[in-house]
Amino acid sequence: MGKRYNILQIIAESGGEQVAYCEVIVEIAHEQVDRVFTYRVPQGLVLQPGTRVLVPFGPRKVEGYVIRLLSQTDLPEARIKDVLSALEGYPALLPHMMELALWIRDRSHCPLVEALRLMIPAQMRGGRIRERTQAWYALSDGIEDIDACVESQRRAPKRQRILRALQGGPLSGELLAQQVGEPGEALRALCEQGLVERYTEEVLRRPYAEMELRAIQDPPLTEEQQRVLAEIYPALEGGEGRFLLHGVTGSGKTEVYIRAVRRCLQRGKTAIVLVPEIALTPQMVEWFRSRFGQEGAVLHSRLTPGQRFDEWRRVRRGEARVVIGARSAVFAPTEDLGLIIVDEEHETTYLSDRTPRYDAREVAANRCDREEATLILASATPGMGSFARALEGDMTLLEMPNRVLGRPMPSVQLVDMREELRGGNKSIFSGALMEALRDCMRRGEQAMLFINRRGYNTFVKCRECGYVVKCAQCDISMTYHQASQIMRCHYCGAQKEPPQTCPACSGVSIRYFGAGTQMVEEAVKKAFPGIPALRMDNDTTRSRDAHYDLLSRFGKGEARILIGTQMIAKGLDFPNVTLVGVVAADSTLNLPDYRAAERTFQLVTQVAGRAGRAQAPGQVVVQTYEPDHYCIQAASRQDYRAFFAEEMTFRRRLAYPPYAALCRLLIESPDEDTARHTLQALQGQMEAFFHRHPGLRGQVLMEEATEAPVKLIRGKFRYQLFYKLAGKPAEETLQKLSELSRIDWQRAQVYAEVNPVSMM
Ligand code: ADP
Ligand code: ZN
């Protein structure tokens, strides 16, 4: 077996000698304090590497992380201060997590403390969250004759009732109150007499505690599932293996995850399952909890801080050995990691857009290398980069080309909306979709309607002069929300009354264009009065449990039609859904982004995959203005390989990733001149850099200093220095870009981005 990380071992390594000092990284994210500071460990304080401590720092007291223990130091004694206290009785950071933080620091060029912060729940910092405890009561050990004891309290009937209640075993204060009503006074007296003992115990705040669990029996595996697992099991044994699992929608990937995780647990190891947006997929949590029970922990951002803290500690203490969660769960404090699974690996939610920026898939791969674990990336529509790597042999490709139990792929019908228009149909539903919906409702089944935009109309425009109403803060067209009869900016939330006349030409032909979820909902209500429908988008899911509520209502059949944005595209498995309608497949295709075709293919394929997942066959109607586009064509056949081939040709021809990298320095400033000047300064710096490194300039295919595609967001002007770099960009170039972004550019913010999720 390879190297195991073990805290005790590290302590032993740091010398049986007297620990006298420690090196600490303080909780201040600033370049100038991005180094360790040495403190004295006072007598009697037991510290380990990874323990969080409170230390004096200048006039302040700050939190910090112990990085290393020392038996001696060269620093003058007089200059060294004492550690004030340990914040927890255990190291919050495991040794391998500290190494991971170092790696992230090097990769994203951030202060170490920013990387360390990723490893613990945010609310642990500053002591904003604590353990919750509960009082318990028990009969004292000394009591031998309970009847005599009760008799001794003859004149206090309540005390007698308490003693009798505790005869059956310890009770929490809460339960005791239920049984005897207001026990306070009597209880205190019994404790004082030494007849009852009080103690406190931790109460864990568990998410989804009230979720009903169905007992699920393991289905016999399909042939494809067996074949795939036959490759995964030996890798788990060996603590190795990088897999890309490409399985069509409904091929039963989840069951593969379950079996792999279980094998991992049997071997005494732990596992992490990443899902793109777990808050949106309560179904995922449900299967997970019914299969793994107490062994499983759930980590994501919609948990309360208390729940997150408690789940994190259950993992840290080894009580929960499987973690399911969103992006940040890749930092779960598991020991003896055996497996990381990344479900829907193509999703952009795996890229963190806050500093330090990271790609959860890369972090997962790094952890697996370091901790000798198996990595499985899985998707019905793998990202271009991942599939290319698998074809090159960097990962082992596993394929599940068929749905389980011989269920057919849904049949997809493409509807050319140009012809609908020519035929005089101006409504948002084509004749074909209308008819399919009618049939589906008549059969008593359920349907899902997908549209990429929320709101009612996506823009408001003057017919005469072409003026489009934009957000004054953001330079983005505003969306009309009919329920509130107001226009909203989806970037900053600003609101505005729609104009009666055109602000540009004073014309009176202000019109509303583009369909959003609200419009689809209204059209459904009009066409199917009496049939209950639900709408799921950012507007209807603001509260903590909204996703869960909406989906479980749909799951129970309380609604027959579910209308939604991307939120309904992935991972959902409703057996009664036999019809899926894609209302406007082109809305993503026309985005000014080189990934528009990939995104469209993924969305249409994934949405279509929601249909016909049980016995009844599925039908999909895709409405589009570009029925001949290769991404629409391939999606309609669920033909990933065909799409991949065409798309790679396109990417190679235009030198887009994975053949090149798109990097930019994005400048934001409330003052346009400042933004422009900063851009010039940055350009000068890069010019000088390339002058010193002519070899690196050879990678530059294109350089552009311009306004960003969206020039104004939230009142900030945006400019960019954009580079297209051939192949894999040189580390020095990335380092330089990152360095420039960290300089204090007065009145302007600079961000360094490499292949960012959004190029706006
Ligand atoms: P995917 O994630 O690949 O789209 P799922 O894992 O959601 O597909 O599986 C699709 C459906 O098939 C689910 O309803 C699941 O319960 C069912 N299923 C998976 N494996 C089996 C099996 N071996 N036997 C019977 N049903 C299965
Ligand atoms: Zn705005």
Coordinates of C-alpha atoms in Angstrom, one line a residue, residues 1 232-241 267 269 372-374:
M1 CA 0.0 0.0 0.0
I232 CA -14.0 0.0 -12.0
Y233 CA -13.7 -2.6 -9.2
P234 CA -10.1 -3.6 -9.9
A235 CA -9.2 0.1 -10.1
L236 CA -10.8 0.6 -6.6
E237 CA -8.7 -2.3 -5.3
G238 CA -5.6 -0.7 -6.7
G239 CA -6.4 2.9 -5.6
E240 CA -6.0 4.1 -9.1
G241 CA -7.8 4.7 -12.3
R267 CA -12.9 -1.8 1.6
K269 CA -12.6 3.7 2.4
E372 CA -4.5 7.2 -4.3
A373 CA -8.2 7.1 -5.1
T374 CA -10.2 6.3 -8.2

